[in-house]
Amino acid sequence: MSQLSELPTPSLVLDHARLDRNLTRMAERMRALGVDLKPHLKTAKSAEIARRATQGFSGGITVSTLAEAAYFAEAGFRDITYAVGIVPAKLEEAAALIRRDVELTLVSDHPAMARAVGEQGDKLGVRFPLLIEIDTGSGRAGLDPDSALLIDVARAVTEGGSELVGVLTHAGHSYDAKGPEELRRVAEQERAGVARASERLRQAGFAIKRVSAGSTPTAAFAERLQGVTDMRPGIYMLGDLMQAAIGSCAVEDIAVSVLASVIGAYPERNQVLIDAGSLALSADRSANSRWADVGYGWVLNEAGRRLDGLYVASVHQEHGFVTSRAPLPFERLQPGTRLRILPNHGCITAAAYDHYHVLEGGEVVAEWERVNGW
Ligand code: PLP
């Protein structure tokens, strides 16, 4: 146990009470809507958090890298969805996990890849479970739910020798939705689209056991999830300024912040300099699309109280400039003063750190590791 004041800067700080509150709120929502929660660990990248997030559910999780898959397998997770399109070069690593009794489910939207997965599986002596990715409006990966290719890909999966488990979608365009009504509409578009794709496959004779959907905004705003078996939100665990601006959490729910030190004060420019720049905070500016004066993050004092109007206006690699429209309270921002910065995008900010400093009532009670890289 140590004090916040003893941590080096920059450090990644996690508020335990807020994390728990975020996990409970989403778990209750998913239970009320009658679906399994297979949370996306691309954000938290931590076994401690994964164990808490899956409590009361099947224990399935979602990952974005094979490094995460291996790490969570080592931590005891047995149902893992690798939700980034698969390529043959990654199959040997995937097969090694399946041989260790991990149900590692892969994703593709392409007939040639689906066939290649089956052929490689034959050579490697494993049968890969596969989900077909569906585009329900985000325009990133996936097939249109009504596309003729959907049935071709399903055939390529089963004829290739893999197991067709079902369909998966991620309504990434929920991040562009303005207001609760539009968010509910995007959530329904995601649900209806992925359910329609699953029905088309069933009518074509394929046994579909999984219909997987989800982003944090759609999970937070969906009114019904008929036809969906599981949701995969991720950033709801930590929260960030973008989620607060969208409306899927409150600013008071944001559980991660970057602890930084003031390293210079420049009244003539109405700026103070901190030792957290683009590497410590990330260069993500997403919440600026919705709110003024966000820059690279809002500024809190060390205890976690917001310093109204203060934000990180610009960054260099290891330097950040804090300013405000009003004159800065320089008497409270002397060099050596410690601040905390709320991030625009928690997933990207946290990626610079290999562990969380877990905070309970002002005390650092634990260090939780994170798995980065690929
Ligand atoms: N599923 C997939 C395939 C994703 O790519 C993501 C996030 O990028 C998620 C689920 C989780 O969404 P969110 O980050 O909004 O919680």
PDB file of N, CA and C in Angstrom, residues 278-359:
ATOM      1  N   SER A 278       2.192  13.331 -25.584  1.00  0.00           N
ATOM      2  CA  SER A 278       1.384  12.440 -26.444  1.00  0.00           C
ATOM      3  C   SER A 278       1.620  10.964 -26.121  1.00  0.00           C
ATOM      4  N   LEU A 279       2.797  10.603 -25.583  1.00  0.00           N
ATOM      5  CA  LEU A 279       2.981   9.185 -25.234  1.00  0.00           C
ATOM      6  C   LEU A 279       2.203   8.819 -23.974  1.00  0.00           C
ATOM      7  N   ALA A 280       2.155   9.728 -23.016  1.00  0.00           N
ATOM      8  CA  ALA A 280       1.485   9.427 -21.739  1.00  0.00           C
ATOM      9  C   ALA A 280      -0.029   9.589 -21.815  1.00  0.00           C
ATOM     10  N   LEU A 281      -0.492  10.489 -22.707  1.00  0.00           N
ATOM     11  CA  LEU A 281      -1.942  10.772 -22.766  1.00  0.00           C
ATOM     12  C   LEU A 281      -2.572  10.206 -24.031  1.00  0.00           C
ATOM     13  N   SER A 282      -1.761   9.985 -25.059  1.00  0.00           N
ATOM     14  CA  SER A 282      -2.138   9.655 -26.436  1.00  0.00           C
ATOM     15  C   SER A 282      -2.462  10.943 -27.187  1.00  0.00           C
ATOM     16  N   ALA A 283      -2.465  10.838 -28.509  1.00  0.00           N
ATOM     17  CA  ALA A 283      -2.754  12.012 -29.335  1.00  0.00           C
ATOM     18  C   ALA A 283      -4.227  12.018 -29.754  1.00  0.00           C
ATOM     19  N   ASP A 284      -5.017  11.174 -29.107  1.00  0.00           N
ATOM     20  CA  ASP A 284      -6.440  11.083 -29.438  1.00  0.00           C
ATOM     21  C   ASP A 284      -7.160  12.351 -28.956  1.00  0.00           C
ATOM     22  N   ARG A 285      -7.977  12.922 -29.846  1.00  0.00           N
ATOM     23  CA  ARG A 285      -8.710  14.153 -29.502  1.00  0.00           C
ATOM     24  C   ARG A 285     -10.213  13.963 -29.714  1.00  0.00           C
ATOM     25  N   SER A 286     -10.667  12.702 -29.612  1.00  0.00           N
ATOM     26  CA  SER A 286     -12.026  12.393 -30.066  1.00  0.00           C
ATOM     27  C   SER A 286     -13.131  13.242 -29.427  1.00  0.00           C
ATOM     28  N   ALA A 287     -13.046  13.525 -28.139  1.00  0.00           N
ATOM     29  CA  ALA A 287     -14.151  14.242 -27.490  1.00  0.00           C
ATOM     30  C   ALA A 287     -14.266  15.692 -27.955  1.00  0.00           C
ATOM     31  N   ASN A 288     -13.188  16.195 -28.628  1.00  0.00           N
ATOM     32  CA  ASN A 288     -13.250  17.555 -29.163  1.00  0.00           C
ATOM     33  C   ASN A 288     -14.302  17.693 -30.257  1.00  0.00           C
ATOM     34  N   SER A 289     -14.719  16.563 -30.840  1.00  0.00           N
ATOM     35  CA  SER A 289     -15.764  16.621 -31.865  1.00  0.00           C
ATOM     36  C   SER A 289     -17.107  16.997 -31.233  1.00  0.00           C
ATOM     37  N   ARG A 290     -17.186  16.922 -29.902  1.00  0.00           N
ATOM     38  CA  ARG A 290     -18.482  17.188 -29.240  1.00  0.00           C
ATOM     39  C   ARG A 290     -18.410  18.331 -28.245  1.00  0.00           C
ATOM     40  N   TRP A 291     -17.264  18.472 -27.565  1.00  0.00           N
ATOM     41  CA  TRP A 291     -17.155  19.470 -26.509  1.00  0.00           C
ATOM     42  C   TRP A 291     -16.005  20.427 -26.808  1.00  0.00           C
ATOM     43  N   ALA A 292     -16.174  21.687 -26.407  1.00  0.00           N
ATOM     44  CA  ALA A 292     -15.090  22.659 -26.546  1.00  0.00           C
ATOM     45  C   ALA A 292     -14.087  22.457 -25.412  1.00  0.00           C
ATOM     46  N   ASP A 293     -12.859  22.904 -25.638  1.00  0.00           N
ATOM     47  CA  ASP A 293     -11.835  22.941 -24.587  1.00  0.00           C
ATOM     48  C   ASP A 293     -11.622  21.601 -23.895  1.00  0.00           C
ATOM     49  N   VAL A 294     -11.482  20.567 -24.706  1.00  0.00           N
ATOM     50  CA  VAL A 294     -11.090  19.244 -24.190  1.00  0.00           C
ATOM     51  C   VAL A 294      -9.612  19.027 -24.473  1.00  0.00           C
ATOM     52  N   GLY A 295      -9.178  19.396 -25.693  1.00  0.00           N
ATOM     53  CA  GLY A 295      -7.790  19.181 -26.089  1.00  0.00           C
ATOM     54  C   GLY A 295      -7.400  17.731 -25.901  1.00  0.00           C
ATOM     55  N   TYR A 296      -6.329  17.501 -25.127  1.00  0.00           N
ATOM     56  CA  TYR A 296      -5.847  16.131 -24.886  1.00  0.00           C
ATOM     57  C   TYR A 296      -6.289  15.626 -23.506  1.00  0.00           C
ATOM     58  N   GLY A 297      -7.213  16.342 -22.884  1.00  0.00           N
ATOM     59  CA  GLY A 297      -7.782  15.847 -21.628  1.00  0.00           C
ATOM     60  C   GLY A 297      -8.080  16.957 -20.639  1.00  0.00           C
ATOM     61  N   TRP A 298      -9.044  16.688 -19.767  1.00  0.00           N
ATOM     62  CA  TRP A 298      -9.406  17.616 -18.701  1.00  0.00           C
ATOM     63  C   TRP A 298      -8.493  17.410 -17.506  1.00  0.00           C
ATOM     64  N   VAL A 299      -8.307  18.484 -16.755  1.00  0.00           N
ATOM     65  CA  VAL A 299      -7.347  18.478 -15.647  1.00  0.00           C
ATOM     66  C   VAL A 299      -8.082  18.383 -14.303  1.00  0.00           C
ATOM     67  N   LEU A 300      -7.606  17.470 -13.463  1.00  0.00           N
ATOM     68  CA  LEU A 300      -8.103  17.326 -12.093  1.00  0.00           C
ATOM     69  C   LEU A 300      -6.953  17.643 -11.146  1.00  0.00           C
ATOM     70  N   ASN A 301      -7.267  17.940  -9.889  1.00  0.00           N
ATOM     71  CA  ASN A 301      -6.178  18.011  -8.921  1.00  0.00           C
ATOM     72  C   ASN A 301      -5.782  16.587  -8.526  1.00  0.00           C
ATOM     73  N   GLU A 302      -4.750  16.444  -7.696  1.00  0.00           N
ATOM     74  CA  GLU A 302      -4.260  15.097  -7.387  1.00  0.00           C
ATOM     75  C   GLU A 302      -5.332  14.246  -6.715  1.00  0.00           C
ATOM     76  N   ALA A 303      -6.213  14.894  -5.960  1.00  0.00           N
ATOM     77  CA  ALA A 303      -7.270  14.162  -5.243  1.00  0.00           C
ATOM     78  C   ALA A 303      -8.401  13.743  -6.181  1.00  0.00           C
ATOM     79  N   GLY A 304      -8.392  14.251  -7.422  1.00  0.00           N
ATOM     80  CA  GLY A 304      -9.407  13.823  -8.388  1.00  0.00           C
ATOM     81  C   GLY A 304     -10.548  14.804  -8.572  1.00  0.00           C
ATOM     82  N   ARG A 305     -10.403  16.034  -8.034  1.00  0.00           N
ATOM     83  CA  ARG A 305     -11.462  17.038  -8.237  1.00  0.00           C
ATOM     84  C   ARG A 305     -11.133  17.870  -9.464  1.00  0.00           C
ATOM     85  N   ARG A 306     -12.141  18.079 -10.314  1.00  0.00           N
ATOM     86  CA  ARG A 306     -11.900  18.783 -11.570  1.00  0.00           C
ATOM     87  C   ARG A 306     -11.521  20.234 -11.314  1.00  0.00           C
ATOM     88  N   LEU A 307     -10.494  20.713 -12.036  1.00  0.00           N
ATOM     89  CA  LEU A 307     -10.139  22.122 -12.000  1.00  0.00           C
ATOM     90  C   LEU A 307     -10.851  22.744 -13.196  1.00  0.00           C
ATOM     91  N   ASP A 308     -11.962  23.385 -12.906  1.00  0.00           N
ATOM     92  CA  ASP A 308     -12.882  23.832 -13.966  1.00  0.00           C
ATOM     93  C   ASP A 308     -12.194  24.649 -15.049  1.00  0.00           C
ATOM     94  N   GLY A 309     -12.408  24.253 -16.275  1.00  0.00           N
ATOM     95  CA  GLY A 309     -11.922  25.025 -17.415  1.00  0.00           C
ATOM     96  C   GLY A 309     -10.489  24.685 -17.818  1.00  0.00           C
ATOM     97  N   LEU A 310      -9.761  23.913 -16.984  1.00  0.00           N
ATOM     98  CA  LEU A 310      -8.365  23.603 -17.325  1.00  0.00           C
ATOM     99  C   LEU A 310      -8.304  22.356 -18.205  1.00  0.00           C
ATOM    100  N   TYR A 311      -7.510  22.449 -19.259  1.00  0.00           N
ATOM    101  CA  TYR A 311      -7.367  21.300 -20.158  1.00  0.00           C
ATOM    102  C   TYR A 311      -5.970  21.303 -20.763  1.00  0.00           C
ATOM    103  N   VAL A 312      -5.580  20.138 -21.311  1.00  0.00           N
ATOM    104  CA  VAL A 312      -4.263  20.018 -21.951  1.00  0.00           C
ATOM    105  C   VAL A 312      -4.448  20.452 -23.412  1.00  0.00           C
ATOM    106  N   ALA A 313      -3.953  21.633 -23.726  1.00  0.00           N
ATOM    107  CA  ALA A 313      -4.249  22.222 -25.033  1.00  0.00           C
ATOM    108  C   ALA A 313      -3.370  21.661 -26.142  1.00  0.00           C
ATOM    109  N   SER A 314      -2.123  21.329 -25.818  1.00  0.00           N
ATOM    110  CA  SER A 314      -1.247  20.770 -26.857  1.00  0.00           C
ATOM    111  C   SER A 314      -0.211  19.859 -26.205  1.00  0.00           C
ATOM    112  N   VAL A 315       0.370  18.999 -27.035  1.00  0.00           N
ATOM    113  CA  VAL A 315       1.329  18.019 -26.507  1.00  0.00           C
ATOM    114  C   VAL A 315       2.551  17.887 -27.406  1.00  0.00           C
ATOM    115  N   HIS A 316       3.692  17.633 -26.784  1.00  0.00           N
ATOM    116  CA  HIS A 316       4.870  17.121 -27.460  1.00  0.00           C
ATOM    117  C   HIS A 316       5.017  15.695 -26.933  1.00  0.00           C
ATOM    118  N   GLN A 317       6.085  15.015 -27.327  1.00  0.00           N
ATOM    119  CA  GLN A 317       6.189  13.609 -26.911  1.00  0.00           C
ATOM    120  C   GLN A 317       6.068  13.445 -25.398  1.00  0.00           C
ATOM    121  N   GLU A 318       6.836  14.195 -24.628  1.00  0.00           N
ATOM    122  CA  GLU A 318       6.828  14.047 -23.168  1.00  0.00           C
ATOM    123  C   GLU A 318       6.387  15.309 -22.439  1.00  0.00           C
ATOM    124  N   HIS A 319       5.864  16.289 -23.157  1.00  0.00           N
ATOM    125  CA  HIS A 319       5.418  17.541 -22.548  1.00  0.00           C
ATOM    126  C   HIS A 319       3.964  17.793 -22.917  1.00  0.00           C
ATOM    127  N   GLY A 320       3.226  18.334 -21.976  1.00  0.00           N
ATOM    128  CA  GLY A 320       1.857  18.769 -22.265  1.00  0.00           C
ATOM    129  C   GLY A 320       1.655  20.177 -21.748  1.00  0.00           C
ATOM    130  N   PHE A 321       0.929  21.015 -22.494  1.00  0.00           N
ATOM    131  CA  PHE A 321       0.640  22.395 -22.093  1.00  0.00           C
ATOM    132  C   PHE A 321      -0.775  22.486 -21.547  1.00  0.00           C
ATOM    133  N   VAL A 322      -0.884  22.858 -20.270  1.00  0.00           N
ATOM    134  CA  VAL A 322      -2.207  23.046 -19.668  1.00  0.00           C
ATOM    135  C   VAL A 322      -2.556  24.528 -19.742  1.00  0.00           C
ATOM    136  N   THR A 323      -3.789  24.801 -20.152  1.00  0.00           N
ATOM    137  CA  THR A 323      -4.243  26.193 -20.168  1.00  0.00           C
ATOM    138  C   THR A 323      -5.713  26.254 -19.825  1.00  0.00           C
ATOM    139  N   SER A 324      -6.268  27.457 -19.934  1.00  0.00           N
ATOM    140  CA  SER A 324      -7.684  27.676 -19.644  1.00  0.00           C
ATOM    141  C   SER A 324      -8.066  28.996 -20.310  1.00  0.00           C
ATOM    142  N   ARG A 325      -9.359  29.180 -20.589  1.00  0.00           N
ATOM    143  CA  ARG A 325      -9.781  30.478 -21.149  1.00  0.00           C
ATOM    144  C   ARG A 325      -9.595  31.583 -20.121  1.00  0.00           C
ATOM    145  N   ALA A 326      -9.834  31.253 -18.845  1.00  0.00           N
ATOM    146  CA  ALA A 326      -9.655  32.222 -17.752  1.00  0.00           C
ATOM    147  C   ALA A 326      -8.194  32.168 -17.296  1.00  0.00           C
ATOM    148  N   PRO A 327      -7.713  33.195 -16.597  1.00  0.00           N
ATOM    149  CA  PRO A 327      -6.337  33.131 -16.080  1.00  0.00           C
ATOM    150  C   PRO A 327      -6.160  31.898 -15.184  1.00  0.00           C
ATOM    151  N   LEU A 328      -5.067  31.182 -15.362  1.00  0.00           N
ATOM    152  CA  LEU A 328      -4.808  29.969 -14.565  1.00  0.00           C
ATOM    153  C   LEU A 328      -4.533  30.343 -13.104  1.00  0.00           C
ATOM    154  N   PRO A 329      -4.940  29.496 -12.166  1.00  0.00           N
ATOM    155  CA  PRO A 329      -4.620  29.750 -10.740  1.00  0.00           C
ATOM    156  C   PRO A 329      -3.174  29.315 -10.450  1.00  0.00           C
ATOM    157  N   PHE A 330      -2.212  30.150 -10.868  1.00  0.00           N
ATOM    158  CA  PHE A 330      -0.803  29.736 -10.790  1.00  0.00           C
ATOM    159  C   PHE A 330      -0.352  29.401  -9.367  1.00  0.00           C
ATOM    160  N   GLU A 331      -1.014  30.038  -8.373  1.00  0.00           N
ATOM    161  CA  GLU A 331      -0.605  29.757  -6.989  1.00  0.00           C
ATOM    162  C   GLU A 331      -0.844  28.282  -6.649  1.00  0.00           C
ATOM    163  N   ARG A 332      -1.795  27.628  -7.377  1.00  0.00           N
ATOM    164  CA  ARG A 332      -2.077  26.195  -7.113  1.00  0.00           C
ATOM    165  C   ARG A 332      -1.415  25.289  -8.147  1.00  0.00           C
ATOM    166  N   LEU A 333      -0.588  25.877  -9.015  1.00  0.00           N
ATOM    167  CA  LEU A 333       0.016  25.090 -10.102  1.00  0.00           C
ATOM    168  C   LEU A 333       1.526  25.274 -10.143  1.00  0.00           C
ATOM    169  N   GLN A 334       2.120  25.414  -8.972  1.00  0.00           N
ATOM    170  CA  GLN A 334       3.576  25.577  -8.905  1.00  0.00           C
ATOM    171  C   GLN A 334       4.279  24.319  -9.416  1.00  0.00           C
ATOM    172  N   PRO A 335       5.455  24.453 -10.026  1.00  0.00           N
ATOM    173  CA  PRO A 335       6.199  23.248 -10.422  1.00  0.00           C
ATOM    174  C   PRO A 335       6.323  22.275  -9.246  1.00  0.00           C
ATOM    175  N   GLY A 336       6.090  21.006  -9.545  1.00  0.00           N
ATOM    176  CA  GLY A 336       6.077  19.986  -8.494  1.00  0.00           C
ATOM    177  C   GLY A 336       4.652  19.586  -8.118  1.00  0.00           C
ATOM    178  N   THR A 337       3.686  20.473  -8.412  1.00  0.00           N
ATOM    179  CA  THR A 337       2.276  20.140  -8.132  1.00  0.00           C
ATOM    180  C   THR A 337       1.881  18.938  -8.967  1.00  0.00           C
ATOM    181  N   ARG A 338       1.078  18.062  -8.359  1.00  0.00           N
ATOM    182  CA  ARG A 338       0.654  16.877  -9.112  1.00  0.00           C
ATOM    183  C   ARG A 338      -0.809  17.016  -9.510  1.00  0.00           C
ATOM    184  N   LEU A 339      -1.080  16.622 -10.766  1.00  0.00           N
ATOM    185  CA  LEU A 339      -2.413  16.743 -11.353  1.00  0.00           C
ATOM    186  C   LEU A 339      -2.825  15.394 -11.901  1.00  0.00           C
ATOM    187  N   ARG A 340      -4.096  15.263 -12.220  1.00  0.00           N
ATOM    188  CA  ARG A 340      -4.539  14.062 -12.943  1.00  0.00           C
ATOM    189  C   ARG A 340      -5.293  14.499 -14.192  1.00  0.00           C
ATOM    190  N   ILE A 341      -5.102  13.745 -15.281  1.00  0.00           N
ATOM    191  CA  ILE A 341      -5.716  14.104 -16.558  1.00  0.00           C
ATOM    192  C   ILE A 341      -6.706  13.019 -16.957  1.00  0.00           C
ATOM    193  N   LEU A 342      -7.936  13.442 -17.263  1.00  0.00           N
ATOM    194  CA  LEU A 342      -8.946  12.499 -17.767  1.00  0.00           C
ATOM    195  C   LEU A 342      -8.752  12.356 -19.277  1.00  0.00           C
ATOM    196  N   PRO A 343      -8.671  11.122 -19.784  1.00  0.00           N
ATOM    197  CA  PRO A 343      -8.353  10.940 -21.206  1.00  0.00           C
ATOM    198  C   PRO A 343      -9.572  11.065 -22.122  1.00  0.00           C
ATOM    199  N   ASN A 344      -9.292  11.413 -23.388  1.00  0.00           N
ATOM    200  CA  ASN A 344     -10.314  11.369 -24.435  1.00  0.00           C
ATOM    201  C   ASN A 344     -10.768   9.944 -24.669  1.00  0.00           C
ATOM    202  N   HIS A 345      -9.788   9.049 -24.816  1.00  0.00           N
ATOM    203  CA  HIS A 345     -10.070   7.683 -25.252  1.00  0.00           C
ATOM    204  C   HIS A 345      -9.246   6.736 -24.381  1.00  0.00           C
ATOM    205  N   GLY A 346      -9.905   6.142 -23.402  1.00  0.00           N
ATOM    206  CA  GLY A 346      -9.225   5.327 -22.395  1.00  0.00           C
ATOM    207  C   GLY A 346      -8.425   4.174 -22.978  1.00  0.00           C
ATOM    208  N   CYS A 347      -8.937   3.536 -24.035  1.00  0.00           N
ATOM    209  CA  CYS A 347      -8.237   2.379 -24.621  1.00  0.00           C
ATOM    210  C   CYS A 347      -6.845   2.784 -25.098  1.00  0.00           C
ATOM    211  N   ILE A 348      -6.785   3.939 -25.742  1.00  0.00           N
ATOM    212  CA  ILE A 348      -5.520   4.354 -26.366  1.00  0.00           C
ATOM    213  C   ILE A 348      -4.563   4.899 -25.302  1.00  0.00           C
ATOM    214  N   THR A 349      -5.092   5.661 -24.360  1.00  0.00           N
ATOM    215  CA  THR A 349      -4.228   6.212 -23.303  1.00  0.00           C
ATOM    216  C   THR A 349      -3.621   5.086 -22.466  1.00  0.00           C
ATOM    217  N   ALA A 350      -4.463   4.132 -22.072  1.00  0.00           N
ATOM    218  CA  ALA A 350      -3.977   3.051 -21.196  1.00  0.00           C
ATOM    219  C   ALA A 350      -2.916   2.202 -21.886  1.00  0.00           C
ATOM    220  N   ALA A 351      -2.924   2.182 -23.224  1.00  0.00           N
ATOM    221  CA  ALA A 351      -2.000   1.319 -23.970  1.00  0.00           C
ATOM    222  C   ALA A 351      -0.535   1.668 -23.734  1.00  0.00           C
ATOM    223  N   ALA A 352      -0.260   2.851 -23.199  1.00  0.00           N
ATOM    224  CA  ALA A 352       1.140   3.238 -22.948  1.00  0.00           C
ATOM    225  C   ALA A 352       1.665   2.671 -21.627  1.00  0.00           C
ATOM    226  N   TYR A 353       0.812   2.014 -20.854  1.00  0.00           N
ATOM    227  CA  TYR A 353       1.204   1.611 -19.493  1.00  0.00           C
ATOM    228  C   TYR A 353       1.139   0.097 -19.328  1.00  0.00           C
ATOM    229  N   ASP A 354       2.078  -0.465 -18.583  1.00  0.00           N
ATOM    230  CA  ASP A 354       2.029  -1.917 -18.392  1.00  0.00           C
ATOM    231  C   ASP A 354       1.346  -2.305 -17.091  1.00  0.00           C
ATOM    232  N   HIS A 355       0.908  -1.321 -16.307  1.00  0.00           N
ATOM    233  CA  HIS A 355       0.054  -1.659 -15.173  1.00  0.00           C
ATOM    234  C   HIS A 355      -0.769  -0.462 -14.711  1.00  0.00           C
ATOM    235  N   TYR A 356      -1.823  -0.782 -13.930  1.00  0.00           N
ATOM    236  CA  TYR A 356      -2.663   0.234 -13.288  1.00  0.00           C
ATOM    237  C   TYR A 356      -2.209   0.363 -11.847  1.00  0.00           C
ATOM    238  N   HIS A 357      -2.238   1.590 -11.327  1.00  0.00           N
ATOM    239  CA  HIS A 357      -2.137   1.797  -9.883  1.00  0.00           C
ATOM    240  C   HIS A 357      -3.570   1.925  -9.390  1.00  0.00           C
ATOM    241  N   VAL A 358      -3.994   0.994  -8.571  1.00  0.00           N
ATOM    242  CA  VAL A 358      -5.404   0.924  -8.173  1.00  0.00           C
ATOM    243  C   VAL A 358      -5.622   1.743  -6.903  1.00  0.00           C
ATOM    244  N   LEU A 359      -6.553   2.682  -7.014  1.00  0.00           N
ATOM    245  CA  LEU A 359      -6.773   3.663  -5.963  1.00  0.00           C
ATOM    246  C   LEU A 359      -8.053   3.370  -5.200  1.00  0.00           C
TER     247      LEU A 359
END
